[in-house]
Coordinates of C-alpha atoms and ligand atoms in Angstrom, one line a residue:
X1 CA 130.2 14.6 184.7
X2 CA 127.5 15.9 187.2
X3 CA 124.5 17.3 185.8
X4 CA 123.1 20.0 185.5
X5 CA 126.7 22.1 185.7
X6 CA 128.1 23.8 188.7
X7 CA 128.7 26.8 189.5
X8 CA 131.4 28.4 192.5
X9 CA 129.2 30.7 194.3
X10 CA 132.0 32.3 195.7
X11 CA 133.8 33.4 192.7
X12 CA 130.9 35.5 192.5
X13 CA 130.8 36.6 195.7
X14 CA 134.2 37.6 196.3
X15 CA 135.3 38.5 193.1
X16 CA 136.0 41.5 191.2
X17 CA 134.0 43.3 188.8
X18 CA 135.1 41.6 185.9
X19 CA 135.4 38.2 188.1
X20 CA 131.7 38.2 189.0
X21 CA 131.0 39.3 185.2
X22 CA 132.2 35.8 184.0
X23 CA 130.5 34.0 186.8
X24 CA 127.5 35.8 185.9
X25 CA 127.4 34.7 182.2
X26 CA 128.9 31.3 182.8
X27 CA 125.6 30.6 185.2
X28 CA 123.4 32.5 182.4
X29 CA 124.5 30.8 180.2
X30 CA 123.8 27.2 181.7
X31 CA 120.0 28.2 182.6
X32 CA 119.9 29.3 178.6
X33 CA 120.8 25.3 178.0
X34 CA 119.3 23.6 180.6
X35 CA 116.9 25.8 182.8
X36 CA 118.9 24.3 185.5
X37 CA 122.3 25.2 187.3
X38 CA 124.1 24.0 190.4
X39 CA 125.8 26.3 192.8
X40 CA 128.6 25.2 195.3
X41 CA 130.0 27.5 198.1
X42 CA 126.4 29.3 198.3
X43 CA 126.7 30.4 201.7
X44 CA 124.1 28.9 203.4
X45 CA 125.4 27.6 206.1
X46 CA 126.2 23.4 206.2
X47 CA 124.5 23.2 209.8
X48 CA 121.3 25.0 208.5
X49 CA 121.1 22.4 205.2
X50 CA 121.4 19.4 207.7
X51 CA 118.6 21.1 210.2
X52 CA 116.0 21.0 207.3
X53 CA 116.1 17.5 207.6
X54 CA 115.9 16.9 210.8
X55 CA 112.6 19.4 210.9
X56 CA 111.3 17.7 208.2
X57 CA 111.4 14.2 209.7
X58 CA 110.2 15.4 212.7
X59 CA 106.9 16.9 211.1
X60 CA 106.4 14.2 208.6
X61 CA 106.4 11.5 211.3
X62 CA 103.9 13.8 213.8
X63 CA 100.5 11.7 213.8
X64 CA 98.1 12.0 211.0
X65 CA 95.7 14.0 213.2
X66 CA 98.4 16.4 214.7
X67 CA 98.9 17.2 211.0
X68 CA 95.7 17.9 209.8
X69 CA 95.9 20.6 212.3
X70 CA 97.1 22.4 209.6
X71 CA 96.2 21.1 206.5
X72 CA 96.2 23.0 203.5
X73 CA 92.4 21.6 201.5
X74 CA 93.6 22.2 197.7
X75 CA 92.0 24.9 196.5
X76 CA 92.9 28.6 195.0
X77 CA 94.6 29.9 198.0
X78 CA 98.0 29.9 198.7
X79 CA 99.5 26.7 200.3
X80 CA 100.0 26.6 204.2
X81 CA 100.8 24.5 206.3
X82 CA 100.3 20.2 205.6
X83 CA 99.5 19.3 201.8
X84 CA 98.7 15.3 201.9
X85 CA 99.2 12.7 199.1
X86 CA 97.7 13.7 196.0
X87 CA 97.4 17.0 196.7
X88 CA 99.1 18.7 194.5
X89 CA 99.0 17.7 191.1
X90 CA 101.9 18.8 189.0
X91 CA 101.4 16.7 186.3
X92 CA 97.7 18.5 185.4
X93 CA 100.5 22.4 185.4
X94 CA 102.4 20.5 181.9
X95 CA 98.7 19.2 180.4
X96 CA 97.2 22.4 181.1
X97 CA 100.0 24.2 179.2
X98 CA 100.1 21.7 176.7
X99 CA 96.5 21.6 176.0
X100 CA 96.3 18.4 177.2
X101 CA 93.3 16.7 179.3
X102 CA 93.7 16.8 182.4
X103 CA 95.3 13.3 184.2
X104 CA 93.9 12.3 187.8
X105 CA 95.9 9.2 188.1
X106 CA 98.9 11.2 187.6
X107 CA 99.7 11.9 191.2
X108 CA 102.3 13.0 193.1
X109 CA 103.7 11.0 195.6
X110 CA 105.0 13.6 197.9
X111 CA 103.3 15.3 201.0
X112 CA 104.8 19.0 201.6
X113 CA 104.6 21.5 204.2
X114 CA 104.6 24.9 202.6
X115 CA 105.0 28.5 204.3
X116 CA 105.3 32.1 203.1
X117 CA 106.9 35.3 204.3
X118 CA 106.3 35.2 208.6
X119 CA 103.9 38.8 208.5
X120 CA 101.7 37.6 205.6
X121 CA 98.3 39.2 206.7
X122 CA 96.8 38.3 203.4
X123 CA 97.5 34.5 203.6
X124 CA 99.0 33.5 206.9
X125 CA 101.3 30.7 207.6
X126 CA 100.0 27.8 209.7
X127 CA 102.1 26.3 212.5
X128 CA 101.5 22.8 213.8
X129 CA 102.1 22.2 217.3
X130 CA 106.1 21.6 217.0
X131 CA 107.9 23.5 219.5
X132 CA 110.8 24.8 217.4
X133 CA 110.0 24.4 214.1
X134 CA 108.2 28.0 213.3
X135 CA 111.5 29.5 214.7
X136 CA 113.4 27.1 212.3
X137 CA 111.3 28.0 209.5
X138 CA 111.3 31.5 209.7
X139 CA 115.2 31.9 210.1
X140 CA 115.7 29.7 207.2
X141 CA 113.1 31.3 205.3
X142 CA 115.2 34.6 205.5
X143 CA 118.3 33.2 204.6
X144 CA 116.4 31.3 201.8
X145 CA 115.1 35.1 200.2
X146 CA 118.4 36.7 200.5
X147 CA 120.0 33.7 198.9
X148 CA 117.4 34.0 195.9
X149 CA 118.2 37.6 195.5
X150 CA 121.9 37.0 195.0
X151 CA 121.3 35.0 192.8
X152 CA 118.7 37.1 190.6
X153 CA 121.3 40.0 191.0
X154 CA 123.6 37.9 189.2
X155 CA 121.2 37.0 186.7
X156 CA 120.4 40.3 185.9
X157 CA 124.5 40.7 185.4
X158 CA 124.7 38.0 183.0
X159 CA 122.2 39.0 181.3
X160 CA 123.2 42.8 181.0
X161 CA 120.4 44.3 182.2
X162 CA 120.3 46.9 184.6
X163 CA 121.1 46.3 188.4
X164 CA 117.8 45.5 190.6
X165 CA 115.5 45.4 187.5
X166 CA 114.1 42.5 188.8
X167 CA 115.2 41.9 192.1
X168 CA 113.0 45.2 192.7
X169 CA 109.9 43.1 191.1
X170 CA 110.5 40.4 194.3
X171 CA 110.7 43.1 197.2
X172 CA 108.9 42.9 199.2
X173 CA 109.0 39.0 200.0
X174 CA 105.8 36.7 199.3
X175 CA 108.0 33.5 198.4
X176 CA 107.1 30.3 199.2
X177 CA 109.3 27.7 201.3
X178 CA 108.6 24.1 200.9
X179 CA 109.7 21.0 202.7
X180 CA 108.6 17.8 200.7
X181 CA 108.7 14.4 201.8
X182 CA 108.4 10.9 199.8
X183 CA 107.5 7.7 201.6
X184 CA 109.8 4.6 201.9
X185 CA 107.9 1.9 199.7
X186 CA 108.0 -1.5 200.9
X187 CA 108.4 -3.9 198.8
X188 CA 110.2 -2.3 195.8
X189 CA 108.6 -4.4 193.6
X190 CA 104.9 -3.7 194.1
X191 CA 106.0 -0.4 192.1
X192 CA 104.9 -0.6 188.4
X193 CA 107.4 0.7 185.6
X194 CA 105.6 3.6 185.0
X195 CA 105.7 5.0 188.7
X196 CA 107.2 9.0 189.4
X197 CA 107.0 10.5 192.7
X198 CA 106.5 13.4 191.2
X199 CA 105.5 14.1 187.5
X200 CA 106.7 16.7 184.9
X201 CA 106.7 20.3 185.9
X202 CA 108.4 23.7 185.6
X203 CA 107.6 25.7 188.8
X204 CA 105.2 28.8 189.5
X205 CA 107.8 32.0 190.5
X206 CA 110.8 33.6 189.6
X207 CA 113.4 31.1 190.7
X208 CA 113.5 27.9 192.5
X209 CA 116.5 27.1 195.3
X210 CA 116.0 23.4 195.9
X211 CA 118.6 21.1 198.4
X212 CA 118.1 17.1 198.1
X213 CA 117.8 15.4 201.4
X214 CA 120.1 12.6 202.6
X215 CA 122.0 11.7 199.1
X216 CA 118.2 10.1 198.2
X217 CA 118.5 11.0 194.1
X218 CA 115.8 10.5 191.7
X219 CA 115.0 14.1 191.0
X220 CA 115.5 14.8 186.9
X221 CA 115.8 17.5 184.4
X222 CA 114.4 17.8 181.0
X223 CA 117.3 17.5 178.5
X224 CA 116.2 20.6 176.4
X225 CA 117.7 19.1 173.0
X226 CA 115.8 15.8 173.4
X227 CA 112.3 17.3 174.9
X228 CA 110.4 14.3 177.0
X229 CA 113.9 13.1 177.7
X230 CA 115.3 13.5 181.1
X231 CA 119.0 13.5 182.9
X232 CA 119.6 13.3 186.1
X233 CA 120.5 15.7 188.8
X234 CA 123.5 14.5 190.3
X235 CA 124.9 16.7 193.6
X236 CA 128.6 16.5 193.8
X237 CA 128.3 17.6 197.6
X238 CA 125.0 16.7 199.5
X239 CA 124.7 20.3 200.4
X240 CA 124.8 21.8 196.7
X241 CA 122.2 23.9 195.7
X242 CA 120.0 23.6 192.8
X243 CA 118.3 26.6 191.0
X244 CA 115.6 26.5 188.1
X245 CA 114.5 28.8 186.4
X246 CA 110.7 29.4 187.3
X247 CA 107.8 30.5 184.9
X248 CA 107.7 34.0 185.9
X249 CA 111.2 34.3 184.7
X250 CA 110.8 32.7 181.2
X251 CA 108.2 34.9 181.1
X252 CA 109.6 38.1 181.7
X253 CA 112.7 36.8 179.5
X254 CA 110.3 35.9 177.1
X255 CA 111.7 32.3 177.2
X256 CA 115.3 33.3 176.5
X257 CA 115.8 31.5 180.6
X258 CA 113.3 28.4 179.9
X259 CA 111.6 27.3 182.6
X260 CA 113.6 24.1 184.1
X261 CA 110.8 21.0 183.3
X262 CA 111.7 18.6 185.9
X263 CA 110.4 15.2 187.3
X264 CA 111.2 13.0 190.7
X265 CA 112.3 9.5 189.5
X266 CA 112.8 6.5 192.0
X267 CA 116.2 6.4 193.0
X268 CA 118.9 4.7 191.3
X269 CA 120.4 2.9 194.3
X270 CA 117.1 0.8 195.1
X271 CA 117.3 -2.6 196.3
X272 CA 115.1 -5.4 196.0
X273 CA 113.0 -5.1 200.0
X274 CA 112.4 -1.2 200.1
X275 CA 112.7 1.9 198.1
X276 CA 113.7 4.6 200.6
X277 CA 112.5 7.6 201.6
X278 CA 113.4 11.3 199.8
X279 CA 113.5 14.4 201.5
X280 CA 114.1 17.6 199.3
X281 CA 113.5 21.4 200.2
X282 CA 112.1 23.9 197.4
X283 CA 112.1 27.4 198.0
X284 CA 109.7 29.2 195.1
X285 CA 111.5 32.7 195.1
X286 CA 108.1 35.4 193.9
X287 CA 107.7 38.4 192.6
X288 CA 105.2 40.9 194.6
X289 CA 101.8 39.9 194.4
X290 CA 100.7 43.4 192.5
X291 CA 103.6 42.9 189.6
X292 CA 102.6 41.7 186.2
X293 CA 104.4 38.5 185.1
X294 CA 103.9 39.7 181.2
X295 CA 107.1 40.3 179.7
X296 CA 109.4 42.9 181.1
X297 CA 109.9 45.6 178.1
X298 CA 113.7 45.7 178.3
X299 CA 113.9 41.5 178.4
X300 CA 110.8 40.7 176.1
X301 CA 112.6 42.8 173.1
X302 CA 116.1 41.4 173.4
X303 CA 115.2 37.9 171.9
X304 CA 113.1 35.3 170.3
X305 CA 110.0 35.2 168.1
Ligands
AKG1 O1 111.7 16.6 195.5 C1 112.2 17.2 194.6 O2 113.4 17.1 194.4 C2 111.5 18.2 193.7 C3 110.3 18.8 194.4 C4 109.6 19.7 193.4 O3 109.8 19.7 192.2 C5 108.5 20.6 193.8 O4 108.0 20.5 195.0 O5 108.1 21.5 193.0
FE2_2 FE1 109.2 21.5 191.2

C-alpha cells in the first residue's frame, strides 16, 4: 500500500457539499496520523510538473560562477536565489527544538534555488541569467499559492472551522517556492551507512506542496506511532502531490495537525557504480509576514493539553 494515503483531489473539487465534507475529513484526518497526505487529480497541470524538471536541470548544471550570481550567503534573511551544499542545515531546526546541541556534520546534501512572491519589495527574488526561467517560476509560483489555498480551504472544512479563517492569515502571498537538487554519487559505495541527503525536519510555514522529480525516491516520513522511525513516501503517479503539515499550522492547531518530520534517504533502486541524482520541488505555503503564529483562539481550545 502507498504511503502516506491518497487523496482524489477531485472529489473535492467537484463534489457536492456533503461530497467535499467527506473529502475534507478523510484528508484531515490522515495529516492527524501522519502529518502527511497525498493528493491525486490536484489540478496542476501534468506539462507544468514535467517543466520543473527541466528548469531545474537547466539551472543546476549552469557553471558554478553563473550561479553564484545569485547566491543566497546563509544568514537571517529570507532565501533567494542559489543556496550551495551545506547551506541549509535542517538537521540543527530538530536539535534546536529538541534541545539538542547543535550538529555541523549533519549536512544536507541538497543545493536549492528558492524564490518568493514576484513584487516582494522587502526581500526581492534573484534571477540568474536564464532566459526563461523567471517567467517559468513566476507562473508556477501562482499556480503553486492557489493550489495551497485549496487545499487550506479544505482543511479548514475538515476541521469545522469557519470558511477563510486561515486562508485569510496567508493573503496576501509571501510563500516560498523551492527547487532542490541532489547530486549523482559516483561510486555508490564511497557512501557510509549513515549518509541522508537531507536530515530530519518538519518545515517552517503553513503547509508544504512537494512533487518528487523523475521517480528518484528516498524522501521519508516519520511514522508517528514509532517516533525516530521512518516510512517511505511512495507516489503512485510521478505527478502526485505531497502536502505536510508545516509548523505554523501545528501551531495554530495547537498540534492537533503535527507537523510532518520528514528525511531524504538514498534511493531504494541504487546499483553498485552510481547513486543517481534527485530532483524534488517544495513549495512552503506562509502566512503574512505581520500574523502571529501563536495559537489561533478558535483552534488552540478545541484540543490537547
Ligand atoms: O527533496 C525532498 O523530497 C524534500 C526536500 C525538503 O524536505 C525541503 O527542502 O524542505
Ligand atoms: Fe522539508
Amino acid at each position: 500500500m502507498a504511503t502516506p494515503t491518497t487523496i482524489d483531489f477531485s472529489l473535492y473539487l467537484k463534489g457536492t457539499d456533503q461530497g467535499k465534507r467527506q473529502v475534507a475529513k478523510a484528508f484531515v484526518s490522515n495529516l492527524k496520523r501522519d502529518g502527511f497526505a497525498k493528493l491525486q487529480n490536484h489540478g496542476v497541470p501534468p506539462e507544468v510538473v514535467s517543466q520543473i524538471w527541466d528548469w531545474g536541470r537547466l539551472f543546476f548544471n549552469l557553471p558554478e560562477d553563473k550561479k553564484k550570481e545569485v547566491l543566497h550567503v546563509p544568514g537571517p534573511s529570507l532565501q533567494r536565489g542559489w543556496s550551495m551544499v551545506g547551506s541549509e542545515i535542517t538537521s540543527n531546526l530538530q536539535s534546536q527544538e529538541k534541545g539538542a546541541s547543535r550538529d555541523e556534520d549533519k549536512l544536507d546534501q541538497k543545493e536549492h534555488f528558492d524564490c518568493g512572491p514576484h513584487d516582494d519589495k522587502e526581500c526581492p527574488n534573484r534571477w540568474p541569467d536564464l532566459p526563461g526561467f523567471r517567467k517559468f517560476m513566476e507562473q508556477y509560483y501562482g499556480i503553486c499559492q492557489q493550489k495551497a489555498l485549496e487545499i487550506l480551504a479544505m482543511v479548514e472544512l475538515g476541521l469545522e472551522v469557519e470558511p477563510d479563517l486561515l486562508t485569510n492569515l496567508c493573503r496576501p502571498a509571501t510563500s516560498e517556492l523551492r527547487i532542490v537538487h541532489y547530486a549523482p554519487i559516483k561510486p555508490a559505495a564511497s557512501v557510509p551507512p549513515t549518509y541522508k541527503r537531507a536530515w530530519p525536519h518538519s518545515d517552517l510555514g503553513v503547509l508544504t506542496l512537494l512533487f518528487q522529480g523523475g521517480g528518484v525516491d528516498g524522501l521519508e516520513f516519520e511514522d508517528r506511532s514509532h517516533l525516530g522511525s521512518y516510512k517511505s513516501v511512495t507516489f503512485e503517479h510521478p505527478d502526485d502531490l505531497l502536502v505536510n503539515v508545516s509548523d505554523t499550522l501545528a501551531r495554530w492547531t495547537n498540534d492537533v495537525l503535527p507537523a510532518g518530520v520528514h528525511q531524504v534517504s538514498l534511493p531504494t533502486a541504487t546499483n553498485e557504480s552510481e547513486i543517481p541524482e534527485r530532483f524534488s520541488s517544495a513549495f512552503f505555503l506562509k502566512a503574512r509576514r505581520s500574523v502571529l503564529t501563536a495559537m489561533t483562539k478558535k483552534l488552540g481550545e478545541s484540543k490537547k493539553t
